[in-house]
Amino acid sequence: MYLSAFSVAGLASLPFCACALTLDTRQTANQITTVNLADDTGTPMHLASGFLYGIPDASEQIADSFYENMGFNYGRGSGAQLAAPARGWIFGLTEFKNRFESAVSNYNTARRYNAKFILLLNDLWGADGTQPAGSVFPGDDGDWDSYDSFIVNVIAGINSNSMFTDLAVDIWNEPDAGTLFWNGNQEQWLTMWSRGYEAFRASLGTTVQLFGPTLAGAPETTNTWWTTFLSQIAGDGTVPDAYVWHLEGSTSDVNDDLQTNIPILDSMLSSHGLATKPIVIDEYGVFAEQCPGGSAWWISRLERYNVPGLRGNWLSGTELHDFFASLLWKSDPTDATATGYWTNGDYQVYQYYNQMMTGHRVATTGSIDRLMDSYATVGTDKVRILIGGRQVTGTWQVTVNSLSSVGLATSGTLDITTFQFSFTGSHTGNVGAPTNLGVVGHTYSDNSVSFPIFQTDTTTTWAFEFAVA
C-alpha cells in the first residue's frame, strides 16, 4: 500500500538480571519464543530485505552502500503518482512511455544489486490512487481494445529494454481495496486477469513470471475475491507462478499473519485441485510496524515460512520514490533529487540481519500469543538471535534449546551479549549501529538456557549473541 493525495531488554543499564531468570510461568506460558540450535533450516537468504518503490529514478542518487549494507534483494514499482507527462496509459501513449521509463530505471537499479523486481500494471495504466474520477479501467462497458493494446505496449517495453532476468508482473494490484486501484466488479477483474495472463504467456513464455492475485486481503474461505480467483484459474489454467497477497492489517488480527494464511491457502488450493506454488508477500507491515521491533517480527515470520517479503510503503508523491520505504531520510525531503541520506534505527535491523546473521538458519517458534518472535543463525563464531515484538510492551521469554549442538556443555554458565536497536527520532531519526549493552553470564542446565525480554516500549528491539565452542 502507498498513500494517495532488555534481555533484560528495555533496561539499558541492566542488560540481564540473573534474578529475573525465574519467571512466573502463569504469565509467560503463552509468551515464550524458542530457538532450536539442532534444527538447521538452511542458508540465510534474507527473505525480508525488499521494499515497494523507495528507489529514485536517478539511479546513482542513493549510494551503493545503502543498498548493499541492508542486503536489498527485491524491488517493486512502476512510476506510481508521477506527475505529467508521466501519468500512465489512460493519459496517452507518451505518458505511458514516460512512466514506463521509471519502471525501467528502478528495474536496472535493482539488477545492479542482483535484486528481483516486480512490475505493477495498474500503475503503468495510471490507476495509482490519484487517478481522476471517471477514469477508464480495463474492460469498462465490455470494451477490451485499450487493455489489449496496453498489454502489447508493456510487452514491447519489456522486450526493448531486455527486462528478462528476475522480472515478475503483478497483473493488477489490490483490486479488492475499494476503488483505490480498481473500479470494476470481480467478473471484470477476472476477465482482465485471464486476458493479460494469456497475452504475456503467448509473447514471453515463462521468461517473465506472473504474480497474483495480489490482493489486499489474505486468503480466507469467506473472501470471494480469493474463491472466485481460484475457481477461475482452475478452470482456464491461468495459474500464477507465485501466490501473492499483502499483510498490512491490524497487529491484533490473526489473519494478518502467515501462520494463519498458509494452512488456509493450502486447503483452498487442494479443494480447487490446484498445486501449491511459491508465495510472495509483496507488501508487509503497516507504518507503525516499520520500526526495529516490528521489522524484526516480520523478518522472523517470513524466514520461518521461507516467504520473500517486501516492506509496504506509506509515503506518497515524490517521497514514494525515495527513502527505501522509510528506512532512510535526508535534510530536505521535499527535494526529490537531493542527497545527503542517513539511516534510521529500523535500517540498522536490516543491516544487522544482512551482515551479521550468517552461517545457517535454525528453527524458531514464535510466542503462542503471536506478539513476540525470533530469528536465529549459527555462524562459525557465534549464535545470533534477533527478537521482534508486534507493537507491544510487557515481559516475554526466550528459550534456546540444544546448546550441545554448537559444542557447548549441557549445563554451566553462558555469556550472552545484548545489542539494543533504538528508534530514536522515529522514521526520520539519524541512528547508527545498535548499542552494545554488555555481557552477562547465565546459569543453565538440561541443555537449555532461558532469559526474559522486558519490552518497555513498542519500537525498540534486541539481538543476542554467544560464542559457539
XYZ file of C-alpha atoms in Angstrom:
469
model
C 0.000 0.000 0.000
C 1.073 3.538 -0.649
C -0.859 6.643 0.299
C -2.902 8.750 -2.032
C -3.306 12.738 -2.271
C 16.325 -5.862 27.856
C 17.202 -9.002 27.727
C 16.536 -7.713 30.336
C 15.826 -5.833 27.303
C 14.417 -2.403 27.844
C 16.532 -1.650 30.903
C 19.599 -0.439 29.114
C 21.708 -0.122 32.220
C 20.903 -3.718 33.208
C 21.034 -5.817 30.068
C 20.443 -9.037 32.007
C 19.375 -9.729 35.545
C 20.063 -13.190 36.908
C 17.272 -12.857 39.444
C 14.810 -12.365 36.591
C 15.520 -15.746 35.038
C 12.904 -17.495 37.153
C 9.728 -16.282 35.502
C 6.111 -16.558 36.528
C 5.008 -19.361 34.206
C 1.388 -18.309 34.506
C 2.367 -15.008 32.938
C 4.672 -16.394 30.282
C 3.144 -19.716 29.211
C 1.934 -18.045 26.002
C 4.839 -15.610 25.863
C 7.852 -17.780 25.035
C 9.745 -17.747 21.769
C 12.115 -20.676 21.275
C 15.266 -21.443 19.313
C 16.340 -24.998 18.437
C 20.045 -24.958 17.624
C 19.956 -28.572 16.431
C 17.468 -27.874 13.616
C 19.317 -26.469 10.606
C 16.797 -24.778 8.287
C 19.192 -23.733 5.549
C 21.337 -20.904 4.279
C 20.222 -17.354 5.106
C 18.597 -15.711 2.088
C 17.460 -12.533 3.846
C 13.932 -13.008 2.603
C 12.570 -9.825 4.186
C 15.027 -7.411 2.532
C 12.820 -5.988 -0.205
C 10.614 -2.947 -0.422
C 7.871 -1.351 -2.505
C 9.056 1.668 -4.510
C 11.560 3.722 -2.440
C 14.117 3.983 -5.308
C 14.758 7.296 -7.065
C 14.668 7.315 -10.856
C 18.177 8.839 -10.827
C 19.973 5.558 -10.324
C 23.046 6.966 -8.558
C 21.130 9.254 -6.188
C 21.331 6.861 -3.233
C 24.844 5.490 -2.701
C 25.571 1.805 -3.271
C 26.418 1.264 0.387
C 22.834 1.885 1.490
C 21.583 -0.904 -0.793
C 24.460 -3.254 -0.077
C 24.641 -2.926 3.707
C 20.978 -3.850 4.190
C 21.113 -6.639 1.609
C 18.459 -5.197 -0.713
C 17.221 -8.058 -2.880
C 13.663 -7.346 -4.087
C 12.117 -4.249 -5.617
C 8.684 -3.366 -6.941
C 7.463 -0.309 -8.789
C 6.122 1.235 -11.980
C 6.037 5.005 -11.688
C 3.054 5.472 -9.373
C 1.987 9.054 -8.698
C 4.434 10.613 -11.107
C 3.037 13.842 -12.489
C 2.524 14.801 -16.132
C 3.934 13.958 -18.534
C 4.265 10.511 -16.909
C 0.782 9.706 -15.601
C 0.300 6.385 -17.382
C -1.652 4.734 -20.179
C -5.032 6.391 -19.637
C -3.423 9.757 -20.335
C -1.966 8.691 -23.674
C 0.911 6.711 -25.156
C 3.573 9.331 -24.390
C 2.572 9.481 -20.728
C 2.668 5.670 -20.605
C 6.143 5.549 -22.118
C 7.443 8.172 -19.714
C 6.028 6.273 -16.743
C 7.456 3.013 -18.087
C 10.894 4.662 -18.082
C 10.601 4.989 -14.300
C 9.945 1.257 -14.064
C 12.953 0.547 -16.307
C 15.192 2.744 -14.163
C 14.072 1.033 -10.944
C 14.466 -2.401 -12.559
C 18.023 -1.592 -13.669
C 18.879 -0.295 -10.205
C 17.538 -3.490 -8.664
C 19.510 -5.673 -11.056
C 22.715 -3.806 -10.156
C 22.397 -5.420 -6.706
C 21.172 -8.749 -8.124
C 17.697 -7.997 -6.790
C 14.477 -9.309 -8.268
C 11.847 -6.862 -9.473
C 8.058 -6.730 -9.856
C 6.173 -4.544 -12.333
C 2.739 -3.228 -11.319
C 0.440 -3.000 -14.304
C -2.160 -0.874 -12.536
C 0.421 1.880 -12.025
C 1.508 1.737 -15.650
C -2.177 2.041 -16.568
C -2.446 5.132 -14.357
C -4.622 3.652 -11.597
C -2.336 4.620 -8.729
C -4.799 6.134 -6.271
C -4.510 9.616 -7.774
C -6.465 8.964 -10.978
C -9.388 11.357 -11.541
C -12.994 10.318 -11.052
C -14.425 8.667 -14.111
C -11.126 7.205 -15.259
C -11.352 4.280 -17.638
C -10.461 0.793 -16.388
C -9.760 -2.354 -18.393
C -12.953 -3.855 -19.794
C -15.285 -0.981 -18.964
C -18.536 -1.444 -20.883
C -17.169 -4.691 -22.285
C -14.504 -2.884 -24.341
C -11.126 -4.627 -24.116
C -9.380 -2.938 -27.036
C -7.490 -0.404 -24.924
C -6.366 -3.061 -22.436
C -5.176 -5.367 -25.204
C -3.163 -2.511 -26.720
C -1.809 -1.633 -23.277
C -0.519 -5.177 -22.751
C 1.095 -5.140 -26.206
C 2.952 -1.962 -25.236
C 4.022 -3.347 -21.844
C 5.424 -6.445 -23.528
C 7.180 -4.269 -26.126
C 8.741 -2.247 -23.312
C 9.973 -5.391 -21.578
C 11.471 -6.659 -24.823
C 13.092 -3.407 -25.919
C 14.700 -2.909 -22.506
C 15.751 -6.566 -22.130
C 13.931 -6.884 -18.819
C 14.068 -10.673 -18.776
C 16.152 -11.550 -15.722
C 14.301 -11.956 -12.410
C 11.284 -9.948 -13.532
C 7.738 -10.650 -12.420
C 4.490 -8.914 -13.300
C 1.655 -8.128 -10.923
C -1.228 -8.213 -13.384
C -3.164 -5.861 -11.084
C -2.609 -4.530 -7.566
C -5.268 -4.699 -4.831
C -8.448 -4.756 -6.925
C -10.244 -5.533 -3.646
C -9.160 -2.246 -1.999
C -12.359 -0.360 -2.738
C -11.991 1.999 -5.684
C -8.403 2.977 -4.903
C -6.875 0.975 -7.761
C -9.889 -0.703 -9.396
C -13.388 0.455 -10.216
C -14.898 -2.641 -11.812
C -16.506 -5.757 -10.392
C -14.935 -9.142 -9.728
C -16.032 -10.624 -13.032
C -14.365 -7.797 -14.965
C -11.182 -8.250 -12.909
C -11.138 -11.999 -13.568
C -11.575 -11.471 -17.302
C -8.719 -8.981 -17.224
C -6.534 -11.475 -15.321
C -7.002 -14.270 -17.830
C -6.726 -11.988 -20.845
C -3.497 -10.419 -19.607
C -2.034 -13.746 -18.460
C -2.615 -15.389 -21.825
C -1.102 -12.441 -23.712
C 2.047 -12.458 -21.588
C 2.459 -16.222 -21.890
C 1.935 -16.116 -25.654
C 4.600 -13.447 -26.128
C 7.119 -14.131 -23.360
C 6.504 -17.720 -22.314
C 7.720 -18.342 -18.806
C 10.689 -15.954 -19.070
C 8.752 -13.378 -17.073
C 6.852 -14.621 -14.052
C 3.206 -13.733 -13.496
C 2.090 -12.997 -9.944
C -1.402 -12.990 -8.499
C -3.942 -12.401 -7.270
C -2.071 -9.591 -5.431
C -4.995 -8.856 -3.157
C -5.043 -6.594 -0.125
C -6.920 -9.371 1.697
C -5.284 -12.613 2.811
C -6.710 -15.975 1.698
C -9.888 -16.894 3.540
C -12.691 -19.243 2.563
C -15.175 -16.391 3.025
C -13.251 -13.975 0.788
C -14.955 -14.117 -2.598
C -12.060 -12.344 -4.331
C -9.972 -15.399 -3.436
C -12.585 -18.091 -4.042
C -13.633 -16.775 -7.463
C -9.986 -16.306 -8.474
C -9.093 -19.894 -7.580
C -12.140 -21.180 -9.437
C -11.191 -19.137 -12.495
C -7.558 -20.251 -12.681
C -8.502 -23.879 -12.020
C -10.933 -23.662 -14.914
C -8.820 -21.946 -17.549
C -5.284 -22.837 -16.441
C -4.096 -19.277 -15.863
C -2.244 -20.285 -12.698
C 0.210 -17.690 -11.362
C 3.862 -18.521 -10.808
C 3.508 -17.325 -7.214
C 0.528 -16.654 -4.998
C 0.754 -13.088 -3.796
C -1.138 -11.020 -1.255
C -0.484 -8.218 1.222
C -0.198 -8.252 5.007
C -0.872 -4.705 6.109
C -3.698 -5.103 8.580
C -4.160 -4.823 12.315
C -1.469 -6.315 14.531
C -4.286 -7.914 16.562
C -5.789 -9.646 13.514
C -4.733 -13.314 13.316
C -5.372 -13.165 9.573
C -2.565 -10.623 9.212
C -0.101 -13.451 9.782
C 1.434 -16.174 7.618
C 0.894 -18.601 10.499
C -2.827 -18.343 9.720
C -2.686 -17.747 5.988
C -0.593 -20.646 4.722
C -2.712 -23.532 6.079
C -5.848 -21.814 4.780
C -4.359 -21.287 1.328
C -3.122 -24.877 1.153
C -6.615 -26.129 1.974
C -8.240 -23.815 -0.565
C -5.816 -24.869 -3.283
C -6.466 -28.520 -2.562
C -10.229 -28.046 -2.717
C -9.840 -26.466 -6.157
C -7.491 -29.162 -7.428
C -4.573 -26.737 -7.597
C -0.958 -27.401 -6.650
C 0.924 -25.287 -4.153
C 3.206 -22.605 -5.556
C 5.751 -20.231 -4.068
C 4.319 -17.382 -2.009
C 5.451 -13.775 -2.153
C 4.170 -11.103 0.223
C 4.977 -8.081 -1.854
C 3.751 -5.627 0.792
C 4.137 -6.262 4.536
C 3.737 -4.136 7.653
C 1.738 -1.016 8.441
C 3.589 2.252 9.026
C 3.583 1.916 12.842
C 5.231 -1.508 12.499
C 8.080 -0.052 10.448
C 10.355 0.211 13.461
C 13.046 -2.096 14.890
C 10.640 -4.298 16.856
C 8.046 -4.608 14.114
C 10.540 -5.252 11.339
C 12.292 -7.961 13.382
C 8.898 -9.630 13.956
C 8.219 -9.681 10.219
C 11.750 -10.937 9.485
C 11.149 -13.828 11.891
C 7.817 -14.738 10.295
C 8.980 -14.543 6.697
C 12.123 -16.567 7.429
C 10.198 -19.297 9.243
C 7.876 -19.840 6.306
C 10.519 -19.282 3.614
C 8.496 -16.490 2.031
C 10.065 -13.456 0.334
C 8.588 -10.190 1.543
C 8.710 -6.529 0.548
C 8.092 -3.704 3.000
C 4.966 -1.693 2.348
C 5.460 1.962 1.517
C 3.316 4.522 3.331
C 4.741 7.636 1.704
C 3.275 9.435 -1.286
C 4.188 11.673 -4.184
C 7.923 12.113 -4.759
C 8.657 10.648 -1.297
C 7.173 7.368 -2.540
C 10.126 7.166 -4.949
C 12.748 7.740 -2.255
C 13.877 6.701 1.241
C 13.779 2.880 0.821
C 10.190 2.774 2.132
C 11.054 4.763 5.277
C 14.451 3.260 6.091
C 16.353 6.423 5.123
C 15.857 10.184 5.411
C 17.582 13.420 4.386
C 17.644 17.058 5.428
C 15.315 18.260 2.656
C 12.756 15.533 1.950
C 10.764 17.862 -0.299
C 13.632 17.976 -2.821
C 13.171 14.818 -4.850
C 16.711 14.904 -6.241
C 18.583 15.935 -3.072
C 21.073 13.550 -1.491
C 22.675 13.601 1.957
C 20.930 10.469 3.238
C 21.135 8.900 6.687
C 19.822 5.681 8.184
C 17.226 5.348 10.923
C 17.019 2.731 13.675
C 14.871 0.461 11.536
C 17.548 0.297 8.827
C 20.032 -0.896 11.451
C 17.919 -4.031 11.980
C 18.120 -4.918 8.294
C 21.857 -4.206 8.224
C 22.474 -6.500 11.210
C 20.188 -9.138 9.644
C 22.184 -8.992 6.416
C 25.767 -8.566 7.603
C 25.872 -10.403 10.927
C 23.337 -13.232 10.633
C 25.406 -15.576 8.529
C 26.193 -19.301 8.628
C 22.948 -21.279 8.703
C 19.470 -20.619 9.985
C 17.976 -22.649 12.811
C 14.355 -23.331 13.669
C 12.473 -20.989 15.935
C 8.920 -20.706 17.209
C 7.062 -17.521 17.954
C 5.212 -16.955 21.189
C 1.760 -18.541 21.334
C 0.210 -15.098 21.721
C 1.842 -14.218 18.350
C 3.263 -10.980 19.752
C 6.965 -11.889 20.063
C 9.127 -13.808 17.633
C 12.738 -14.659 16.902
C 15.074 -15.380 14.007
C 18.372 -17.152 14.692
C 21.526 -18.180 12.877
C 24.579 -20.229 13.767
C 27.807 -18.854 12.339
C 31.346 -20.141 12.547
C 31.900 -17.849 15.538
C 28.582 -17.155 17.252
C 24.914 -17.860 17.644
C 22.911 -14.740 16.868
C 19.263 -14.262 17.792
C 17.147 -11.334 16.627
C 13.970 -10.648 18.613
C 10.917 -8.748 17.425
C 7.712 -7.673 19.152
C 4.483 -6.670 17.469
C 3.796 -3.218 18.862
C 3.686 -4.494 22.445
C 5.037 -3.881 25.918
C 5.386 -6.456 28.677
C 7.519 -9.478 29.558
C 8.314 -12.360 27.238
C 10.898 -15.150 27.362
C 13.483 -16.593 25.003
C 14.380 -20.274 25.415
C 17.372 -21.622 23.490
C 17.491 -25.427 23.242
C 20.109 -27.993 22.155
C 23.147 -25.967 23.194
C 25.326 -29.063 22.815
C 24.701 -28.966 19.055
C 27.047 -25.960 18.836
C 29.676 -27.609 21.039
C 28.590 -26.209 24.385
C 28.211 -28.207 27.595
C 24.701 -29.251 28.584
C 24.975 -27.207 31.783
C 27.094 -24.382 33.106
C 27.272 -20.641 32.603
C 26.723 -18.998 29.218
C 27.977 -15.489 28.480
C 25.453 -13.608 26.324
C 25.927 -10.172 24.765
C 22.890 -7.956 24.218
C 22.516 -5.331 21.485
C 19.778 -2.704 21.561
C 18.170 -1.339 18.392
C 16.576 2.012 19.200
C 14.119 4.067 17.138
C 15.354 7.469 18.265
C 13.742 10.155 16.153
C 11.289 7.683 14.658
C 11.355 7.277 10.862
C 13.339 10.474 10.293
C 15.927 9.904 13.040
C 19.632 9.573 12.337
C 20.641 6.351 14.101
C 23.892 4.439 13.940
C 24.851 0.902 14.926
C 22.968 -0.847 17.734
C 24.108 -0.224 21.301
C 26.187 -2.957 22.933
C 24.662 -3.370 26.409
C 27.402 -5.695 27.606
C 27.853 -9.326 28.588
C 26.082 -11.226 31.365
C 26.662 -14.838 32.380
C 23.568 -17.044 32.606
C 23.492 -20.250 34.599
C 21.731 -23.042 32.693
C 21.075 -26.784 32.763
C 19.386 -29.543 30.735
C 20.978 -28.321 27.502
C 18.787 -25.200 27.506
C 19.031 -21.562 28.564
C 16.165 -19.108 29.098
C 16.123 -15.398 29.689
C 13.474 -12.663 29.767
C 12.659 -9.845 27.383
C 11.397 -6.810 29.253
C 9.755 -4.866 26.460
C 9.267 -1.369 27.869
C 8.269 0.374 24.631
C 6.687 -0.717 21.358
C 9.545 0.086 18.976
C 12.906 -0.955 20.488
C 14.231 -4.431 19.835
C 17.194 -6.656 20.674
C 19.783 -9.091 19.389
C 21.650 -11.639 21.493
C 24.974 -13.283 20.750
C 27.039 -16.041 22.329
C 30.102 -17.928 21.143
C 29.987 -21.433 19.746
C 32.589 -23.920 21.004
